[in-house]
XYZ file of C-alpha atoms in Angstrom:
586
model
C -28.844 -22.592 -1.239
C -25.146 -21.594 -1.106
C -23.815 -18.362 -2.573
C -20.021 -18.596 -2.742
C -18.259 -15.309 -2.527
C -14.746 -15.691 -4.057
C -11.587 -13.466 -3.935
C -8.166 -13.702 -5.502
C -5.796 -11.552 -3.416
C -2.385 -10.335 -4.565
C -0.692 -11.866 -1.509
C -1.557 -14.149 1.304
C -1.173 -11.287 3.912
C -3.961 -9.357 2.015
C -7.613 -9.898 2.601
C -10.668 -8.857 0.571
C -12.868 -6.625 2.629
C -15.416 -6.277 -0.224
C -16.748 -9.885 0.140
C -16.740 -9.713 3.972
C -18.764 -6.514 3.674
C -21.297 -8.159 1.455
C -21.685 -11.051 3.876
C -21.889 -8.788 6.960
C -24.544 -6.595 5.302
C -26.701 -9.604 4.492
C -26.827 -10.302 8.219
C -27.171 -13.235 10.509
C -30.474 -14.220 8.939
C -28.673 -15.253 5.720
C -25.404 -16.388 7.137
C -26.020 -20.095 6.469
C -26.463 -19.303 2.712
C -23.129 -17.510 2.324
C -19.662 -19.101 1.997
C -16.356 -17.296 1.405
C -13.358 -18.613 -0.417
C -10.094 -16.545 -0.638
C -7.137 -17.520 -2.731
C -4.061 -15.635 -4.202
C -3.034 -14.969 -7.708
C -0.090 -17.392 -6.939
C -2.426 -20.352 -6.599
C -2.749 -22.848 -9.492
C -5.879 -22.371 -11.538
C -6.613 -26.174 -11.390
C -6.357 -26.127 -7.630
C -8.783 -23.220 -7.393
C -11.172 -24.984 -9.713
C -11.113 -28.205 -7.652
C -11.629 -26.323 -4.409
C -14.625 -24.392 -5.774
C -16.128 -27.549 -7.260
C -15.678 -29.332 -3.920
C -17.623 -26.645 -2.121
C -20.763 -27.409 -4.288
C -21.974 -23.807 -4.674
C -25.383 -22.915 -6.138
C -24.264 -19.469 -7.206
C -20.713 -18.004 -7.407
C -19.594 -14.423 -7.177
C -16.087 -13.100 -7.904
C -14.559 -9.796 -6.595
C -12.718 -8.300 -9.526
C -9.778 -5.897 -9.625
C -7.062 -5.078 -12.155
C -4.560 -7.410 -10.438
C -6.784 -10.533 -10.550
C -9.216 -10.153 -13.473
C -7.101 -11.897 -16.005
C -6.928 -14.997 -13.815
C -10.628 -14.738 -12.950
C -11.524 -14.790 -16.686
C -9.541 -18.073 -17.080
C -11.170 -19.503 -13.974
C -14.779 -18.748 -14.906
C -14.304 -20.076 -18.434
C -13.290 -23.443 -16.969
C -15.919 -23.291 -14.233
C -18.709 -23.092 -16.872
C -17.561 -26.485 -18.148
C -17.572 -28.301 -14.840
C -20.448 -26.493 -13.192
C -22.602 -25.641 -16.308
C -25.800 -24.782 -14.436
C -24.230 -22.620 -11.689
C -24.788 -18.836 -12.155
C -21.527 -16.841 -12.109
C -21.699 -13.185 -10.961
C -18.894 -10.560 -10.992
C -18.551 -7.368 -8.996
C -15.888 -4.824 -8.218
C -14.189 -1.818 -9.933
C -12.718 -3.791 -12.779
C -16.194 -4.873 -14.176
C -18.413 -2.037 -13.146
C -17.572 -0.031 -16.296
C -19.061 -1.181 -19.589
C -20.604 -4.244 -17.993
C -22.804 -5.007 -21.042
C -19.828 -5.372 -23.310
C -18.054 -7.625 -20.837
C -21.108 -9.927 -20.642
C -21.134 -10.122 -24.455
C -17.475 -10.982 -24.492
C -17.667 -13.571 -21.693
C -20.309 -16.310 -22.241
C -19.527 -17.806 -18.850
C -20.779 -14.674 -17.002
C -24.362 -14.618 -15.747
C -24.382 -11.054 -14.501
C -22.508 -8.212 -13.017
C -23.080 -6.177 -9.777
C -22.207 -2.602 -10.728
C -20.765 -0.178 -8.173
C -21.321 -0.591 -4.463
C -22.623 -4.062 -3.812
C -23.924 -4.417 -0.322
C -27.651 -3.844 -0.933
C -27.403 -5.343 -4.461
C -25.895 -8.553 -3.112
C -28.516 -8.834 -0.437
C -31.385 -8.581 -3.011
C -29.601 -10.959 -5.359
C -29.172 -13.471 -2.543
C -32.846 -13.196 -1.601
C -33.702 -13.717 -5.277
C -31.800 -16.990 -5.538
C -33.140 -18.303 -2.194
C -36.690 -17.611 -3.229
C -36.300 -18.811 -6.788
C -34.004 -21.731 -5.961
C -31.868 -20.944 -8.962
C -34.677 -20.644 -11.568
C -34.419 -17.836 -14.147
C -37.216 -15.423 -13.013
C -35.963 -12.696 -15.342
C -38.643 -10.257 -14.434
C -37.937 -10.449 -10.754
C -34.184 -10.226 -11.408
C -34.850 -7.037 -13.385
C -36.341 -5.447 -10.340
C -32.955 -5.493 -8.546
C -31.121 -2.163 -8.971
C -27.477 -2.004 -9.853
C -27.032 -5.115 -11.963
C -26.508 -6.054 -15.568
C -27.396 -9.655 -16.529
C -27.872 -11.943 -19.490
C -31.626 -12.255 -20.196
C -33.342 -14.844 -22.361
C -32.831 -12.886 -25.563
C -30.931 -9.695 -24.636
C -28.713 -8.222 -22.009
C -30.683 -6.415 -19.250
C -29.332 -3.259 -17.353
C -31.375 -2.340 -14.354
C -31.728 1.052 -12.755
C -28.693 2.601 -10.910
C -28.237 1.847 -7.270
C -28.192 4.886 -4.931
C -25.060 5.502 -2.973
C -24.756 3.759 0.436
C -25.099 5.557 3.785
C -21.676 4.691 5.295
C -23.112 4.551 8.781
C -25.477 1.776 7.971
C -22.697 -0.594 6.971
C -21.978 -3.388 9.591
C -18.611 -4.010 11.074
C -16.619 -6.652 9.185
C -14.273 -7.992 11.781
C -16.298 -9.496 14.667
C -14.451 -12.766 13.953
C -10.781 -11.782 13.769
C -9.775 -15.444 13.222
C -10.705 -15.023 9.636
C -7.933 -12.420 9.314
C -5.153 -13.955 11.292
C -1.668 -12.928 9.977
C -3.373 -10.620 7.436
C -3.597 -6.889 6.990
C -6.752 -5.447 8.408
C -8.353 -3.018 5.882
C -10.843 -0.438 7.290
C -12.877 2.357 5.690
C -14.453 5.430 7.152
C -15.361 7.196 3.878
C -16.160 6.548 0.205
C -15.632 8.927 -2.620
C -12.973 11.640 -3.079
C -13.181 15.410 -3.409
C -10.334 15.382 -5.955
C -10.683 14.724 -9.698
C -7.347 13.120 -10.563
C -7.843 11.862 -14.073
C -6.104 8.521 -13.614
C -8.207 7.450 -10.636
C -11.677 5.838 -10.522
C -12.333 7.625 -7.283
C -12.723 10.824 -9.300
C -15.993 9.307 -10.719
C -17.477 9.176 -7.243
C -17.454 12.805 -6.444
C -19.591 12.838 -3.330
C -17.616 12.035 -0.159
C -19.613 10.051 2.377
C -18.384 9.719 5.926
C -18.986 7.046 8.501
C -20.245 8.377 11.775
C -17.221 9.198 14.004
C -18.752 7.563 17.148
C -19.246 4.254 15.257
C -15.683 4.534 14.005
C -14.322 5.032 17.476
C -16.126 1.967 18.769
C -14.779 -0.154 16.007
C -11.246 1.168 16.395
C -11.398 0.305 20.072
C -12.184 -3.227 18.979
C -8.848 -3.385 17.164
C -6.988 -1.692 20.012
C -8.375 -4.033 22.605
C -7.223 -6.993 20.587
C -3.827 -5.435 19.928
C -4.136 -5.882 16.115
C -0.689 -5.104 14.558
C -1.840 -2.868 11.737
C -5.072 -1.147 10.592
C -4.793 0.117 7.049
C -7.426 2.834 6.188
C -8.563 2.537 2.598
C -10.140 6.008 2.524
C -8.964 7.697 -0.720
C -8.151 10.972 1.002
C -8.464 10.441 4.729
C -7.972 14.159 5.733
C -10.355 15.648 3.199
C -12.706 16.481 6.127
C -10.734 18.140 8.870
C -13.227 17.492 11.773
C -13.527 13.784 10.757
C -9.694 13.285 10.512
C -9.103 15.136 13.891
C -11.708 13.092 15.746
C -10.139 9.790 14.580
C -6.536 10.886 15.086
C -7.291 12.325 18.447
C -9.000 9.009 19.505
C -6.109 6.707 18.470
C -3.680 9.155 20.113
C -5.617 9.024 23.464
C -6.283 5.247 23.382
C -2.851 4.095 21.991
C -2.190 0.594 23.059
C 1.586 0.871 22.286
C 1.210 -1.901 19.588
C -1.232 -1.096 16.837
C -0.114 0.913 13.810
C -2.611 2.894 11.676
C -1.922 3.612 7.989
C -3.624 6.600 6.240
C -3.609 7.964 2.709
C -3.625 11.715 2.926
C -3.345 14.947 0.856
C -0.460 16.603 2.651
C -1.036 20.031 1.066
C -4.354 20.463 2.847
C -3.267 19.372 6.214
C -3.880 22.009 8.908
C -1.675 23.251 11.758
C -3.960 21.600 14.297
C -3.371 18.257 12.570
C 0.337 18.745 12.473
C 0.528 19.447 16.162
C -1.495 16.362 16.990
C 0.623 14.158 14.761
C 3.786 15.449 16.463
C 2.529 14.247 19.787
C 1.889 10.655 18.728
C 3.975 7.681 19.731
C 6.599 6.900 17.196
C 5.114 4.213 14.903
C 1.443 4.803 15.873
C 0.635 6.236 12.431
C 2.162 6.064 9.000
C 1.122 8.357 6.164
C 1.044 7.797 2.396
C 1.176 10.897 0.318
C 0.557 10.771 -3.468
C 2.744 13.400 -5.062
C 2.677 11.663 -8.587
C 4.727 14.330 -10.304
C 6.377 17.738 -9.591
C 5.977 18.954 -13.189
C 3.377 21.750 -13.196
C 2.178 20.977 -16.657
C 1.690 17.349 -15.773
C -0.218 18.147 -12.660
C -2.585 20.477 -14.599
C -3.135 17.755 -17.238
C -4.202 15.191 -14.603
C -6.500 17.704 -12.797
C -4.243 17.703 -9.786
C -3.391 21.034 -8.083
C -0.581 21.132 -5.718
C 1.584 23.752 -4.070
C 5.020 21.966 -4.074
C 6.620 24.487 -1.723
C 3.913 23.831 0.738
C 4.145 20.152 0.275
C 7.843 20.265 1.008
C 7.192 22.389 4.124
C 4.537 20.025 5.408
C 6.684 16.889 4.868
C 9.587 18.734 6.671
C 7.341 19.494 9.620
C 6.153 15.883 9.962
C 9.822 14.722 9.740
C 10.734 16.985 12.686
C 8.673 14.845 15.048
C 10.750 11.697 14.127
C 7.684 9.725 14.935
C 5.705 9.279 11.651
C 6.635 6.858 8.793
C 5.987 8.467 5.498
C 5.525 7.040 1.955
C 5.621 9.379 -0.970
C 4.394 8.186 -4.383
C 5.288 9.030 -8.051
C 3.615 7.785 -11.276
C 5.594 7.385 -14.454
C 3.929 7.651 -17.841
C 1.788 10.716 -17.169
C 1.108 13.424 -19.740
C 3.947 15.868 -20.388
C 6.413 13.884 -18.267
C 9.384 12.754 -20.270
C 12.346 10.774 -18.964
C 14.295 13.811 -17.726
C 11.148 15.453 -16.275
C 10.462 12.277 -14.299
C 14.114 12.239 -13.129
C 13.555 15.855 -11.711
C 10.292 14.666 -10.083
C 12.286 11.780 -8.528
C 15.020 13.999 -7.255
C 12.624 16.596 -5.755
C 10.582 13.909 -3.938
C 13.789 12.011 -2.943
C 15.062 15.274 -1.339
C 12.154 15.154 1.053
C 13.599 11.927 2.446
C 10.510 9.806 2.664
C 10.917 6.496 4.450
C 9.677 4.967 1.217
C 9.577 6.399 -2.279
C 7.077 4.291 -4.212
C 7.451 4.423 -8.043
C 4.318 3.316 -9.961
C 3.457 3.297 -13.609
C 0.282 4.824 -15.054
C -2.625 2.419 -15.299
C -5.317 3.537 -17.718
C -8.408 2.386 -15.823
C -11.749 1.931 -17.774
C -14.182 4.655 -16.762
C -11.557 7.055 -15.531
C -11.084 10.437 -17.314
C -7.641 9.294 -18.392
C -9.223 6.364 -20.270
C -11.097 8.979 -22.459
C -8.027 11.265 -22.888
C -5.364 8.542 -23.503
C -5.639 8.773 -27.303
C -5.023 12.460 -27.415
C -1.864 12.009 -25.221
C -0.552 9.192 -27.384
C -0.704 6.949 -24.295
C -0.609 3.361 -25.338
C -1.191 0.569 -22.640
C -1.579 -3.114 -22.315
C -4.922 -4.482 -23.518
C -5.026 -6.861 -20.523
C -5.209 -5.818 -16.901
C -3.595 -3.892 -15.315
C -3.751 -1.689 -18.408
C -0.255 -0.322 -17.624
C 1.316 2.309 -19.895
C 3.705 1.053 -22.644
C 4.611 4.382 -23.986
C 3.336 7.907 -24.623
C 4.119 11.018 -26.706
C 6.712 11.947 -24.167
C 8.067 8.567 -22.887
C 9.054 5.853 -25.364
C 8.932 2.172 -24.427
C 12.615 1.851 -23.954
C 12.572 4.587 -21.333
C 9.664 2.923 -19.588
C 11.871 -0.215 -19.437
C 14.720 1.861 -17.969
C 12.373 3.310 -15.315
C 11.238 -0.267 -14.472
C 14.836 -1.147 -13.692
C 15.299 2.035 -11.629
C 12.094 1.207 -9.732
C 13.567 -2.163 -8.752
C 16.777 -0.499 -7.631
C 14.861 1.975 -5.603
C 12.872 -0.858 -4.016
C 15.844 -2.983 -3.184
C 18.176 -0.335 -1.839
C 16.169 2.661 -0.714
C 12.720 1.282 0.279
C 14.308 -1.768 2.045
C 15.699 0.709 4.713
C 18.809 -1.556 4.717
C 21.341 1.036 3.486
C 20.324 4.188 5.346
C 23.813 5.286 6.071
C 25.613 4.175 2.979
C 23.316 5.710 0.358
C 23.478 9.343 1.542
C 27.195 9.273 1.259
C 27.211 7.337 -2.123
C 24.762 9.891 -3.557
C 27.426 12.629 -3.414
C 29.457 10.748 -6.066
C 26.702 11.390 -8.649
C 24.968 14.419 -10.279
C 21.746 13.460 -8.512
C 20.032 10.617 -6.699
C 18.150 9.688 -9.847
C 21.424 9.457 -11.740
C 22.826 7.114 -8.982
C 19.822 4.755 -9.264
C 20.106 4.998 -13.041
C 23.721 4.010 -12.902
C 23.026 1.270 -10.395
C 20.375 -0.206 -12.763
C 22.948 -0.146 -15.569
C 25.486 -1.889 -13.211
C 22.896 -4.656 -12.452
C 22.107 -5.080 -16.213
C 25.749 -5.396 -17.119
C 26.441 -7.916 -14.298
C 23.421 -9.971 -15.052
C 21.895 -9.394 -11.704
C 18.361 -8.724 -13.042
C 18.340 -12.395 -14.222
C 20.070 -13.815 -11.329
C 19.002 -11.638 -8.442
C 21.477 -11.455 -5.572
C 20.396 -12.590 -2.182
C 19.631 -10.010 0.472
C 23.003 -10.304 2.165
C 24.949 -10.298 -1.177
C 23.281 -7.041 -2.137
C 25.674 -5.383 0.327
C 28.652 -6.655 -1.531
C 27.048 -5.735 -4.878
C 26.665 -2.148 -3.561
C 30.264 -2.098 -2.343
C 31.505 -3.073 -5.859
C 29.232 -0.435 -7.395
C 30.409 2.233 -4.910
C 34.128 1.321 -5.488
C 33.630 1.528 -9.273
C 32.282 5.064 -9.069
C 34.052 6.358 -5.977
C 37.084 4.201 -5.621
C 39.025 6.410 -3.301
C 36.573 5.836 -0.497
C 36.519 2.036 -0.367
C 37.387 1.833 3.288
C 34.556 4.226 4.175
C 32.009 2.284 2.137
C 33.131 -0.933 3.878
C 32.475 0.644 7.313
C 29.128 2.222 6.223
C 27.931 -1.101 4.939
C 29.082 -2.925 8.042
C 27.279 -0.343 10.198
C 24.051 -0.739 8.079
C 24.021 -4.532 8.184
C 24.583 -4.712 11.954
C 21.826 -2.117 12.361
C 19.437 -4.570 10.838
C 20.517 -7.854 12.379
C 23.036 -9.580 14.717
C 24.929 -11.477 12.049
C 25.945 -15.025 12.836
C 28.645 -14.959 10.158
C 30.824 -11.861 9.879
C 30.219 -10.113 6.507
C 33.023 -10.685 3.958
C 33.411 -6.947 3.350
C 33.879 -6.048 7.062
C 37.391 -5.206 8.252
C 39.403 -7.520 10.533
C 37.775 -7.734 13.892
C 40.927 -7.922 16.109
C 40.471 -4.423 17.482
C 36.627 -4.861 17.847
C 37.182 -8.224 19.576
C 39.585 -6.721 22.218
C 37.160 -3.785 22.822
C 34.173 -6.104 23.164
C 35.923 -8.431 25.588
C 36.842 -5.514 27.776
C 33.272 -4.097 27.719
C 31.478 -7.429 28.303
C 33.723 -8.135 31.333
C 32.603 -4.890 33.073
C 29.497 -5.767 34.980
C 29.013 -2.160 36.104
C 29.211 -0.750 32.550
C 27.027 -3.390 30.972
C 24.239 -3.042 33.507
C 24.342 0.752 33.283
C 24.092 0.890 29.495
C 21.780 -2.093 28.993
C 19.166 -2.075 31.741
C 16.666 -4.001 29.688
C 18.957 -7.156 29.917
C 18.725 -7.344 33.777
C 17.703 -11.019 33.708
C 20.587 -12.112 31.486
C 24.199 -12.942 32.359
C 27.104 -11.142 30.719
C 27.905 -14.054 28.460
C 24.301 -14.093 27.181
C 24.300 -10.298 26.672
C 27.392 -10.658 24.580
C 25.543 -12.931 22.117
C 22.359 -10.782 22.121
C 24.123 -7.556 21.274
C 26.988 -6.680 19.033
C 30.045 -4.401 19.322
C 31.935 -3.064 16.328
C 34.857 -0.637 16.197
C 34.805 2.001 13.368
C 37.496 4.337 12.039
C 34.872 6.765 10.607
C 32.003 8.594 12.391
C 29.380 6.380 10.768
C 27.172 6.559 13.908
C 26.119 10.199 13.176
C 22.294 10.452 12.596
C 22.496 12.971 9.788
C 24.461 12.072 6.681
C 25.471 15.643 6.061
C 27.356 15.655 9.369
C 29.546 12.773 8.365
C 33.149 13.658 7.554
C 34.679 11.649 4.746
C 38.061 11.145 6.483
C 39.468 8.898 9.192
C 38.962 9.933 12.751
C 39.579 8.424 16.164
C 38.524 4.740 16.369
C 35.157 4.411 18.119
C 33.289 1.392 19.457
C 29.603 1.139 18.808
C 27.145 -1.137 20.657
C 24.160 -2.427 18.788
C 21.108 -3.216 21.041
C 18.695 -5.421 19.151
C 16.014 -5.431 21.901
C 15.547 -1.669 21.394
C 14.577 -0.917 17.794
C 13.275 2.071 15.856
C 9.511 1.693 15.294
C 9.969 3.540 12.004
C 12.859 1.698 10.485
C 13.313 -1.376 12.685
C 17.009 -0.407 13.127
C 18.759 -1.436 16.331
C 19.385 1.108 18.983
C 23.131 2.201 19.006
C 25.277 3.402 21.802
C 28.661 5.101 21.497
C 31.024 3.255 23.852
C 34.251 5.019 23.120
C 35.804 7.411 20.628
């Protein structure tokens, strides 16, 4: 008997820890009965169907989320035609709410595993092994946590008790299954917060995995020099002792390679945690902080309570260490947040200078408190997953469309970290950062760039055209800033079209690379290379403006003495991946 656990991930680099957890919990005894198939939502449906059919499953299970459920419904409808006698089970957050209704709507579905699935799946697997695919409705009804199609009615069994996190087995004994993929790891389930838009608010009891077990498992990743481990705990630092024990461990056992990603509530972080974070290797951890809005009325409406002054202070403290990559998140479409209010939220969060500012749009998840309140807020959303907001009392559809375009501009120009020196100067030509991205989105719309998206390199030229249109007196400065930004990212084989004539830079570079003493002194990491090789592996550029200053506010918008900057691509920032720079002259 073969039970095929199937996942459709958003991207190839993603994995689905849920199906691996089900398999691991079933144990070695049942390993021969479980197969795993992972695809992405970019695969063709007919190819997925053919692959599943070829595997000859006796039972199929699908892991369902808002990003894949539309495609899963299409797949299971066709699967029922080509595998008419094979039971099809669903599980996951997208199908756990109102499971009876879903089974009524989808004739192809045999049943649904509701909520946490490890124990439920094991008992379901045992049922199919013992009954060799026969109905056995009475025995099936003894399994807690399922809803299934009976002979003459839909059966809902008793609720499954929450899992003890410390009893869950480790998923990653065989890392070959996750080669070139993000490793997702959880040390807790549930969330102490009650944010109305989030399904985690339903699971109010926070359950923690034993810290000693966690340490052993983290050491497994460290020993194998895994690139990144992404914690999926909803609020990692909700328990101070738990967070400190884990952060202390990864700090003390740092392998100089692995990065750990945490989603935290910054406003509850303690002084002891800040001090520990400040001592960590640059790039060891990255933090994701959900701000969502800075509008007090909005925060109250979504059951989120935040001291914005304290948040700003905490973010500033973390920035001081220059060693932690930070993401801050906003959600558009929330109650009481109109277009102007969202713009203020954007500006306030932008002023905190996160390494990434993620703009999301409200998703009205079935079973969340927001699902029950949406009507009273006039929130209309798509009928199909991901149930994303279309408009509300405060934000009409045309403004949602504008924010979508602004989101794309923020992603391309801010979150790419490719324009870290150009943008802080350009912002000063506008009333606010939000206004700048708004105008940039309009510029893209007018030029037709949303339809014919510019290549990565051409985006520099697009930004130059935009800057010259709104701040034309500083064209030469913007040319140099963009030149500086592009060489910070990569050693260009072809000189950018917007860069100035390189006669001066060429003479300066020739002089530098001929000086054995100077090159060896400034570039000790290139000891095994000859001067001619080093000249190709690094880059020198001469600037008329002090673009090399780290802080934008210190830059003077006027010509100064020419200065030569050396870009060292073997030494890069672990936070931004920018090349190390050395001031050679000026």
